[in-house]
Coordinates of C-alpha atoms in Angstrom, one line a residue:
X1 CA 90.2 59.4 72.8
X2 CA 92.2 61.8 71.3
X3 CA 91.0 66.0 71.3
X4 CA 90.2 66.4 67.7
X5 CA 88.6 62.8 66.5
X6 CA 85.0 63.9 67.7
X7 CA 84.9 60.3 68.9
X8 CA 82.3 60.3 72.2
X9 CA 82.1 56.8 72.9
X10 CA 84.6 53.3 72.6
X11 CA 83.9 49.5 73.6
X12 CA 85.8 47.4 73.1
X13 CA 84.4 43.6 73.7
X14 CA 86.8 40.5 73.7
X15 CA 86.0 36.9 75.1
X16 CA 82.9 37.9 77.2
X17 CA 84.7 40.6 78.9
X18 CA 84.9 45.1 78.6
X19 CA 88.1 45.5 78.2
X20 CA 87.3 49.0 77.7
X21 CA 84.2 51.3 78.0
X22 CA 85.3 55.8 77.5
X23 CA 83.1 58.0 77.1
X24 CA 83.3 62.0 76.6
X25 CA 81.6 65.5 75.7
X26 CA 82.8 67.3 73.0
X27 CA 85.5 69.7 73.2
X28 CA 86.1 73.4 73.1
X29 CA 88.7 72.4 70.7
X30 CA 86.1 70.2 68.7
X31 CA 83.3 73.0 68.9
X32 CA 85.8 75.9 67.3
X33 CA 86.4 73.3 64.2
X34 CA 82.8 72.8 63.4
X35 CA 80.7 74.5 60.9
X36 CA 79.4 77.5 62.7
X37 CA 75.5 77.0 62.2
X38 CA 75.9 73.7 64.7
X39 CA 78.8 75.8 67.5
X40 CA 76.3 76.6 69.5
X41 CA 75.4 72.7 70.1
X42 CA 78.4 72.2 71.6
X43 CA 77.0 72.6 75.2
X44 CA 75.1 70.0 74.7
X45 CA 78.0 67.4 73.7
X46 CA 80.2 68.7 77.4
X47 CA 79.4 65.8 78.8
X48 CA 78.4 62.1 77.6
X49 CA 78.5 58.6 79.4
X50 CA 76.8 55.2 78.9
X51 CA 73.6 56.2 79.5
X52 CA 73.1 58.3 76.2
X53 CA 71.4 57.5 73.2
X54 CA 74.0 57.2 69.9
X55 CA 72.1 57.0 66.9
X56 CA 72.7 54.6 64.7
X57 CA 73.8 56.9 60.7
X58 CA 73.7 54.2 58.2
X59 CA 74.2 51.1 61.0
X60 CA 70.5 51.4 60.9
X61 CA 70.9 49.6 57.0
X62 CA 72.2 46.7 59.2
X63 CA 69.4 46.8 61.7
X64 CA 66.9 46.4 58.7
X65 CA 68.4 43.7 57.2
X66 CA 68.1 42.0 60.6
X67 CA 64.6 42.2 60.6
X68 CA 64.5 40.7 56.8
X69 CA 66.3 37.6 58.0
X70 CA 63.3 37.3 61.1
X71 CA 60.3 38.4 58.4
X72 CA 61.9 35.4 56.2
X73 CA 62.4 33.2 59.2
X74 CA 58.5 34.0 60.3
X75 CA 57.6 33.3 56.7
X76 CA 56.0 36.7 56.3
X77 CA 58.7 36.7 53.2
X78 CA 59.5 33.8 50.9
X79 CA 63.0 34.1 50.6
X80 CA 65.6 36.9 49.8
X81 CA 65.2 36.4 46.0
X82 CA 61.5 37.0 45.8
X83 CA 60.4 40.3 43.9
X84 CA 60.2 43.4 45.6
X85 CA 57.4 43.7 43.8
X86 CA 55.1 41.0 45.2
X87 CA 54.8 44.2 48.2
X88 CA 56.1 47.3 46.0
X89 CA 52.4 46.8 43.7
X90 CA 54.0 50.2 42.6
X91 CA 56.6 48.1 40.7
X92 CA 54.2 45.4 39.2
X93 CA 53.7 46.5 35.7
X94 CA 56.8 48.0 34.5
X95 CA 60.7 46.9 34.6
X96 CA 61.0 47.6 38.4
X97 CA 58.5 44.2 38.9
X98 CA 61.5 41.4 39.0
X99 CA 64.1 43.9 41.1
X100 CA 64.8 41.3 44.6
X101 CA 65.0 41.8 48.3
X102 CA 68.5 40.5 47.9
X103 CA 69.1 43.1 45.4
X104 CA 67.8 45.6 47.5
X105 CA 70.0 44.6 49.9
X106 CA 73.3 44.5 48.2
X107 CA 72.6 47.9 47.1
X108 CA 72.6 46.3 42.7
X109 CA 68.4 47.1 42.9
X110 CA 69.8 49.3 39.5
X111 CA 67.4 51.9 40.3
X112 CA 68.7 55.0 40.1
X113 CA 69.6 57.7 42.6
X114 CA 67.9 60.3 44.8
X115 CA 71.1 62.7 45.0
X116 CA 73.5 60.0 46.4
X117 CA 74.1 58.4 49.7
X118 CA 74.3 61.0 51.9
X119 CA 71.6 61.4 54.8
X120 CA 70.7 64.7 53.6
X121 CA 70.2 63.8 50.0
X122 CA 66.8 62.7 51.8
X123 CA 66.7 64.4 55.2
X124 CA 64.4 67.0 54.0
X125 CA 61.6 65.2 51.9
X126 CA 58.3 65.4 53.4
X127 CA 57.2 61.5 52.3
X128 CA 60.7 59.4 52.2
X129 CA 59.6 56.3 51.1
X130 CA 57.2 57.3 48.4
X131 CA 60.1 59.2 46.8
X132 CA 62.3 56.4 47.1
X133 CA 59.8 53.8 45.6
X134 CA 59.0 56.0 42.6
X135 CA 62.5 55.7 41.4
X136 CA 63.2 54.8 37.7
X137 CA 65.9 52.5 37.0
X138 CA 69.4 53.4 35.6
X139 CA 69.7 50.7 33.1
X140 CA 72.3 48.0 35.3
X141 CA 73.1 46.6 38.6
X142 CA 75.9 47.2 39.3
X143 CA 76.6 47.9 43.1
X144 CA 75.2 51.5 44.0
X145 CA 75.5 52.8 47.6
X146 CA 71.9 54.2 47.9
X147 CA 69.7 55.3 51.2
X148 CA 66.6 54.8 49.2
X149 CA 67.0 50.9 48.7
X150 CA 66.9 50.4 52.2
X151 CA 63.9 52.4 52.9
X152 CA 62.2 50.4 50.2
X153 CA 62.6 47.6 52.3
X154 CA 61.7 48.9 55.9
X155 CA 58.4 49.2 53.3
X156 CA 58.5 45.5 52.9
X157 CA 59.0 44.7 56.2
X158 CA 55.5 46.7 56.9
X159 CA 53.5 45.5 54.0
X160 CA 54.4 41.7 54.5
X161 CA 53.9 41.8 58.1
X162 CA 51.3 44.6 58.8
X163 CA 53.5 46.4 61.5
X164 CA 55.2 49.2 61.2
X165 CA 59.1 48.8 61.4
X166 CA 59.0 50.2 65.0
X167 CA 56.4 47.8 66.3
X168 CA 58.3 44.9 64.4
X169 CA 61.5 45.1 65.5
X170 CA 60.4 45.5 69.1
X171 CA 58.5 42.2 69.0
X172 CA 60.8 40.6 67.2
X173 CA 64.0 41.9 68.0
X174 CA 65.0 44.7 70.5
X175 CA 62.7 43.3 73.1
X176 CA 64.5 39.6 73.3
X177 CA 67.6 41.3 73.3
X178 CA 66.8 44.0 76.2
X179 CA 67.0 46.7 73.8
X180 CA 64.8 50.6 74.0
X181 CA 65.7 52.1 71.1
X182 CA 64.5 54.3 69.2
X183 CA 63.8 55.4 65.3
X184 CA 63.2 58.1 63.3
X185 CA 60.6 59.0 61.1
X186 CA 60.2 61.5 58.7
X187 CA 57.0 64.1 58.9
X188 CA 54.3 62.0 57.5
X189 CA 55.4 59.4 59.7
X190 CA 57.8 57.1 57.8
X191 CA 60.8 55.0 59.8
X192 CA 63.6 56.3 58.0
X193 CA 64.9 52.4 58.0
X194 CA 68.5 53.3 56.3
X195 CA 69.3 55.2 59.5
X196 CA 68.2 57.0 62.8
X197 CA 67.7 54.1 65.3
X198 CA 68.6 55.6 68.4
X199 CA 69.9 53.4 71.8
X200 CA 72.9 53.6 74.1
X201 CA 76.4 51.8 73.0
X202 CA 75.9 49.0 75.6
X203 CA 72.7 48.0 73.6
X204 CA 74.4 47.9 70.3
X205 CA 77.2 45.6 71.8
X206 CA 74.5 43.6 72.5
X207 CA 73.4 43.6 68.7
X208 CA 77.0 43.0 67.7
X209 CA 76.7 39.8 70.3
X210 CA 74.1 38.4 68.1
X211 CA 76.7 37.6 65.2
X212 CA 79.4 36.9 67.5
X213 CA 77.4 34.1 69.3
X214 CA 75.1 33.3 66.6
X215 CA 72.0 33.9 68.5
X216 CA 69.5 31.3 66.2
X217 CA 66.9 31.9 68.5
X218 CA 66.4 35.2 66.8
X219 CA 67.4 35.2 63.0
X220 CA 68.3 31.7 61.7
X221 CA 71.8 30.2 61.1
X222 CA 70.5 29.9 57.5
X223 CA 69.8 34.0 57.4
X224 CA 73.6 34.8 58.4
X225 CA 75.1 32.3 56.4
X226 CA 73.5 33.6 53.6
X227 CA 75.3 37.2 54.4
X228 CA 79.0 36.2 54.8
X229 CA 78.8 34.3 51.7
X230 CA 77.8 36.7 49.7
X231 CA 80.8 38.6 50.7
X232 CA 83.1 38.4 47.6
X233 CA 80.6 36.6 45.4
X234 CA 78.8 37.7 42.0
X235 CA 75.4 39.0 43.7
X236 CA 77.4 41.1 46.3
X237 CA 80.2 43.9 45.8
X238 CA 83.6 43.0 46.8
X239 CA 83.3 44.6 50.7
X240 CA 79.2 44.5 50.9
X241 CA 76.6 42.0 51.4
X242 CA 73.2 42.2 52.6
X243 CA 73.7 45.3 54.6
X244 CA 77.1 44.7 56.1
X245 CA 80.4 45.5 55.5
X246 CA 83.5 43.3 55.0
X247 CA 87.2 44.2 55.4
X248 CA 90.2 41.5 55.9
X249 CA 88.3 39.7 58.7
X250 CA 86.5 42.4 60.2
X251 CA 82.6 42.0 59.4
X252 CA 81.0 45.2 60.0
X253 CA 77.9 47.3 60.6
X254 CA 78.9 50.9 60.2
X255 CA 77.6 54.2 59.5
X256 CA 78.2 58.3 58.7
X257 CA 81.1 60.3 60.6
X258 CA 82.6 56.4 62.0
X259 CA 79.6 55.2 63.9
X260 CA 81.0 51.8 64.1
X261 CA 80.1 48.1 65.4
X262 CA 83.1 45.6 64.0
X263 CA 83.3 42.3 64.7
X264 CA 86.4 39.8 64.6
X265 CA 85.2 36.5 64.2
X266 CA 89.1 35.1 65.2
X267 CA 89.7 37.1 68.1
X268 CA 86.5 36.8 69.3
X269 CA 86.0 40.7 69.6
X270 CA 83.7 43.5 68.9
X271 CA 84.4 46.9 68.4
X272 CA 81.9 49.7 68.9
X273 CA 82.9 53.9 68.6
X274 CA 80.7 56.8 68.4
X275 CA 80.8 59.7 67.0
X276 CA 79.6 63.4 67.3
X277 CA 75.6 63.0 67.2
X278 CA 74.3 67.1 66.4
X279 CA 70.9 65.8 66.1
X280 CA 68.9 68.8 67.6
X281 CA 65.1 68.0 67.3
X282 CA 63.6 66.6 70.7
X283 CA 61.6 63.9 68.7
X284 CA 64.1 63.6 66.3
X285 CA 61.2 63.8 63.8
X286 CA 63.0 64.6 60.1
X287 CA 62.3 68.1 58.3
X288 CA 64.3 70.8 56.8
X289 CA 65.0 72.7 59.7
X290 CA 67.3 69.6 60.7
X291 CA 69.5 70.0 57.8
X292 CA 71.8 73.0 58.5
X293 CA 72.6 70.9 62.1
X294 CA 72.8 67.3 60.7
X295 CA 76.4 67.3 59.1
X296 CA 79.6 66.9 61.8
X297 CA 83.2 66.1 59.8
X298 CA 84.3 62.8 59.0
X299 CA 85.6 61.8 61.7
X300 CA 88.0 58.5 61.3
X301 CA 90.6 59.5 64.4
X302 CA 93.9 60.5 62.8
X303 CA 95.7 59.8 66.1
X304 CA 95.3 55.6 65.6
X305 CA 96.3 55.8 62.3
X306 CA 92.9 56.2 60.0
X307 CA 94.0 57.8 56.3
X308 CA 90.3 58.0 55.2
X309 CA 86.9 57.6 55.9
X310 CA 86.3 53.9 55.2
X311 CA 90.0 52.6 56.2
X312 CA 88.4 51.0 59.5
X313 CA 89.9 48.1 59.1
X314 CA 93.1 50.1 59.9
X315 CA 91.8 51.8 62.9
X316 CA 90.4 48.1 64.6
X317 CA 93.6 46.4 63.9
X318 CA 95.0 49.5 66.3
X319 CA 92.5 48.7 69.1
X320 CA 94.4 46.1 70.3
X321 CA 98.0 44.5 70.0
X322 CA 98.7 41.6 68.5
X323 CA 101.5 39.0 70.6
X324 CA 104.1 40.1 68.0
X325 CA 103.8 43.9 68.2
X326 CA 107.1 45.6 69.7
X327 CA 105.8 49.0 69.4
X328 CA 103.8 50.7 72.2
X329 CA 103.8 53.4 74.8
X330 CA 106.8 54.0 77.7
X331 CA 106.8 54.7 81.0
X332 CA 109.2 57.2 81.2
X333 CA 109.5 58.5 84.3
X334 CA 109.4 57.2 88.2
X335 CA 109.1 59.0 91.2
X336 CA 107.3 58.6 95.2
X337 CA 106.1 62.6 96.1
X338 CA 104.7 61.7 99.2
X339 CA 105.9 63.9 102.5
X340 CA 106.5 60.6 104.2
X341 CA 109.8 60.2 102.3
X342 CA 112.6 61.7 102.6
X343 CA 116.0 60.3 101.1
X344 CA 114.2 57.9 99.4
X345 CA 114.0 56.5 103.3
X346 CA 110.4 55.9 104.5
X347 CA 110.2 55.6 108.3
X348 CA 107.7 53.8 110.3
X349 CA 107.5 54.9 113.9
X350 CA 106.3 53.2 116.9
X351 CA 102.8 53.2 116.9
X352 CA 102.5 53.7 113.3
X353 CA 100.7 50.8 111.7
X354 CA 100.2 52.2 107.8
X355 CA 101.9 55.1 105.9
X356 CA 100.5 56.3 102.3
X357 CA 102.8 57.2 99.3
X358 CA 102.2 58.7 96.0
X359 CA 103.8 57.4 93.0
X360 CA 103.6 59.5 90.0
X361 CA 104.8 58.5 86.6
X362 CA 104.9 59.4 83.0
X363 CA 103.3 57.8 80.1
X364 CA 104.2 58.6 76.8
X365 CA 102.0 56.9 74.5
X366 CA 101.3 58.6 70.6
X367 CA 98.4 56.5 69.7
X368 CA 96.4 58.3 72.3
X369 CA 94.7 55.2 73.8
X370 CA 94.6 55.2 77.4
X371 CA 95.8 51.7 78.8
X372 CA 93.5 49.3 80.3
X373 CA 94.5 46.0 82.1
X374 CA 91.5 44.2 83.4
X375 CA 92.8 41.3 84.0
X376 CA 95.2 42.5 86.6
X377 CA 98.6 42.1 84.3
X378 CA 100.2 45.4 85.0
X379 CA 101.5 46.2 88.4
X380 CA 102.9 48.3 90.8
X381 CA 105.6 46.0 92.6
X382 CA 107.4 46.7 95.5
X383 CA 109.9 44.2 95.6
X384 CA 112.9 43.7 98.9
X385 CA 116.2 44.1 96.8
X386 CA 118.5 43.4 99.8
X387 CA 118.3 39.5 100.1
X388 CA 116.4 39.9 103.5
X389 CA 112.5 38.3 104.1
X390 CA 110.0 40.3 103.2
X391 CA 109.2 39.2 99.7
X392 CA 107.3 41.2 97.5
X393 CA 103.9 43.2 97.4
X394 CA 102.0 44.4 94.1
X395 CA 99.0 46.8 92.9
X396 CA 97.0 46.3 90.1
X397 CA 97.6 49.4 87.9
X398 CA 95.7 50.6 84.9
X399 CA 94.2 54.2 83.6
X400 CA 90.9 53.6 85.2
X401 CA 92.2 53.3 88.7
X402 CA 94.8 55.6 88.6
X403 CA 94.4 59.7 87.9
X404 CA 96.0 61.6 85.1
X405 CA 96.9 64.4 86.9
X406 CA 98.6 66.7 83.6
X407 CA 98.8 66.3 80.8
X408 CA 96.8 64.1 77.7
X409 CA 96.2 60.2 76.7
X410 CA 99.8 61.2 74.7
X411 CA 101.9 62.1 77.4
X412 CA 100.3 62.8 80.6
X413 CA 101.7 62.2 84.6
X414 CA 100.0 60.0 85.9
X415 CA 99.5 59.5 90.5
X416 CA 98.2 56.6 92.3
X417 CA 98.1 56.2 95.9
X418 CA 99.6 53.0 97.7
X419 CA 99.2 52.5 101.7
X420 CA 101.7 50.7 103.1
X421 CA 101.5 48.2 106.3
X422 CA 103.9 48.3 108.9
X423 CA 103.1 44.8 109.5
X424 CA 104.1 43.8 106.0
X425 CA 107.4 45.4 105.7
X426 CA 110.7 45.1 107.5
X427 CA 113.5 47.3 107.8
X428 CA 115.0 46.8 104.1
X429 CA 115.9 48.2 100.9
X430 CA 113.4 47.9 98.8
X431 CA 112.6 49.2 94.8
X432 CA 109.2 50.5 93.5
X433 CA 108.6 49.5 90.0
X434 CA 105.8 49.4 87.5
X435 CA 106.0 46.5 85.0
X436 CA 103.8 44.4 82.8
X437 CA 103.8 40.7 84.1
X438 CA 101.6 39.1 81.6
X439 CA 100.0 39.3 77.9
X440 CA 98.3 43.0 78.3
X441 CA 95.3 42.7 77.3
X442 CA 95.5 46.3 76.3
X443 CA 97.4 48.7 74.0
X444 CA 101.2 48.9 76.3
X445 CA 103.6 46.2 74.8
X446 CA 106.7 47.8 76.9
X447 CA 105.7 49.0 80.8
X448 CA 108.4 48.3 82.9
X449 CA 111.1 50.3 84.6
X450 CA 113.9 47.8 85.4
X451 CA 115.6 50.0 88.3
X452 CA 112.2 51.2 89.5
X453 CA 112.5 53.3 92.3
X454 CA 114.7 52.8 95.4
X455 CA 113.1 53.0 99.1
X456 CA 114.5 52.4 102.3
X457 CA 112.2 51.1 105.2
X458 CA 113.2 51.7 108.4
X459 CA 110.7 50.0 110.8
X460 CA 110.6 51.1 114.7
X461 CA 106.6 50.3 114.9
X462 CA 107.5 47.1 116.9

């Protein structure tokens, strides 16, 4: 995770496995860039792992519509294209009365705008949802990216069921799935329902498992059917539906400065990244002293690729490598610094029954993602080159066991400690190399040194 993205946390899910979890604080470099009423947040950004909440921006729009499909599923609502109004009474008498759930949720309610979409167009309001239900419309329906819509339905959700959104989703939702999360309100005690639901990145993989395994138990087969078709079709906008996001293949749940959870239905993935979270209020209770803290950059990371804030689909496709990608990082250098050496001769004595070297190496990678190979397919060999027994003995090698010792994530030295047993090796020539010996499941598509590195065992221990 490149210095300068403000990115704090990355998952990456594929076939039932982590193929890679990173977390980090925030920079010195990151706090010097920011606006200078939040710099002195920084401290509390140093450090970050998996145990920390990451709130949710406007994934929380997602979250809501969740709970829609269970409150139709529990028939607390008819169906997606009953009025809004049946619960909004505020709406029964004038034009608002035949505005939909399903238009709600495809952002076309053609009501019109508090401000725009931002967070802060509504951060400050003392009563959120009574300013967002007193909206006039605009005169059409066309698609309109608006915060309010969504609150209007975290209303819904609490009229048609008698719960409040909190209590709701718990029963219905976060509990089954293991989840403690937590959601924002603003000061009269509104869920702010487009946003603010708070719980760690291993939770929200666990929300992006629901779509990826079609969990019917909780929302209905029916529900999420109805949200990938409307992808593309009249009632939804070309990339939305329902609360989610669509590009190429990648279905979406996404939110303010790249809080992401993608999903690839074909490659069986899910994508989750994190981004700076400068919420400073303990109870992350809503008011205007929030506002001058609530803004960090857009943050798409530059260094895999992103152009803009919504080309995401660009930055998942650089997550991992498909078979036919040539491109990818080098291993550059090769060298054993241990004391044991010397010539390139490593001598066991009598008595000696193990010896430790240090290979250190260079990796030159410019997409700044730190290899990972979990299944094993990268190795350190050390192979007998002299046509003598002896065959040939490998290490797994990958970023997490091995320590960057200078350096960054784009060209850093890299030092990983291998004991060698007396018992195992014969007087020989011998050649230390790293190489890749099966489909990385990674982001290194070249990682092998052909000459390696050439060792000499001379074995007296017997």
């Amino acid at each position: 995770m490149s210095d300068g993205t403000y990115t704090q946390g990355l998952v990456v899910y594929e076939k039932g496995e982590i193929l890679r979890s990173d977390f980090r604080g925030i920079t010195q470099n990151e706090i010097d860039n920011l606006p200078t009423a939040i710099q002195a947040l920084g401290p509390y950004f140093v450090v970050r792992d998996e145990t920390d909440f990451v709130t949710s921006q406007s994934v929380g729009k997602s979250v809501t519509s969740i709970l829609i499909g269970i409150a139709i599923d529990d028939g607390y609502i008819q169906s997606l294209d009953q009025p809004a109004s049946d619960f909004i009474n505020e709406w029964q008498n004038d034009n608002r009365a035949n505005i939909t759930i399903r238009k709600l949720l495809n952002m076309r309610s053609g009501l019109e705008s508090f401000g725009g979409s931002s967070i802060l167009d509504l951060i400050s309001l003392e009563d959120t949802t009574t300013t967002c239900i007193d909206r006039q419309l605009r005169g059409d329906d066309s698609f309109s990216y608006l915060n309010c819509d969504t609150q209007v339905l975290g209303e819904i959700i609490e009229r048609s069921t008698g719960l409040d959104l909190k209590e709701f989703a718990d029963d219905n939702l976060f509990s089954i799935l293991g989840i403690n999360a937590f959601w924002w309100k603003d000061p009269t005690g509104n869920y702010i329902s487009y946003a603010g639901v708070d719980m760690t990145m291993s939770e929200y993989l666990v929300l992006g498992q629901l779509f990826l395994d079609e969990n019917q138990s909780i929302v209905s087969t029916d529900y999420l059917n109805q949200i990938y078709t409307g992808y593309g079709s009249e009632e939804g906008s070309d990339i939305y539906s329902l609360g989610f996001w669509f590009f190429n293949n990648h279905f979406q749940m996404r939110g303010l400065d790249g809080q992401i959870v993608a999903i690839n239905f074909d490659e069986n993935i899910i994508l989750l990244r994190n981004s700076l979270y400068l919420a400073p209020f303990t109870e992350r209770v809503v008011d205007m002293d929030a506002v001058p803290f609530a803004v960090a950059p857009i943050t798409l990371p530059e260094a895999v690729g992103g152009s803009g804030a919504w080309d995401f689909s660009t930055f998942i496709d650089l997550l991992y490598v498909n078979e036919t990608d040539t491109t990818g990082p080098l291993i550059t250098e090769l060298d054993v610094i241990s004391q044991n050496v010397t010539d390139n001769t490593l001598v066991f004595d009598v008595g000696d029954t193990e010896k430790t070297i240090r290979l250190r190496w260079r990796l030159q990678d410019q997409s700044g993602i730190a290899f990972v190979t979990p299944f094993g397919n990268s190795r350190i060999l050390l192979a007998r080159t002299d046509g003598g027994s002896g065959g040939t003995k490998s290490w797994d090698l990958d970023s997490l066991q091995s320590e960057r010792v200078s350096g960054d994530s784009t060209d850093g030295y890299y030092e990983k400690d291998i004991d060698l047993m007396a018992t195992e090796h014969p007087s020989g020539e011998f050649s230390i190399s790293l190489r890749q010996i099966g489909d990385l499941e990674g982001n290194i598509t070249t990682m092998e040194i052909e000459d390696g590195y050439a060792l000499t065992i001379i074995n007296n221990s017997n």
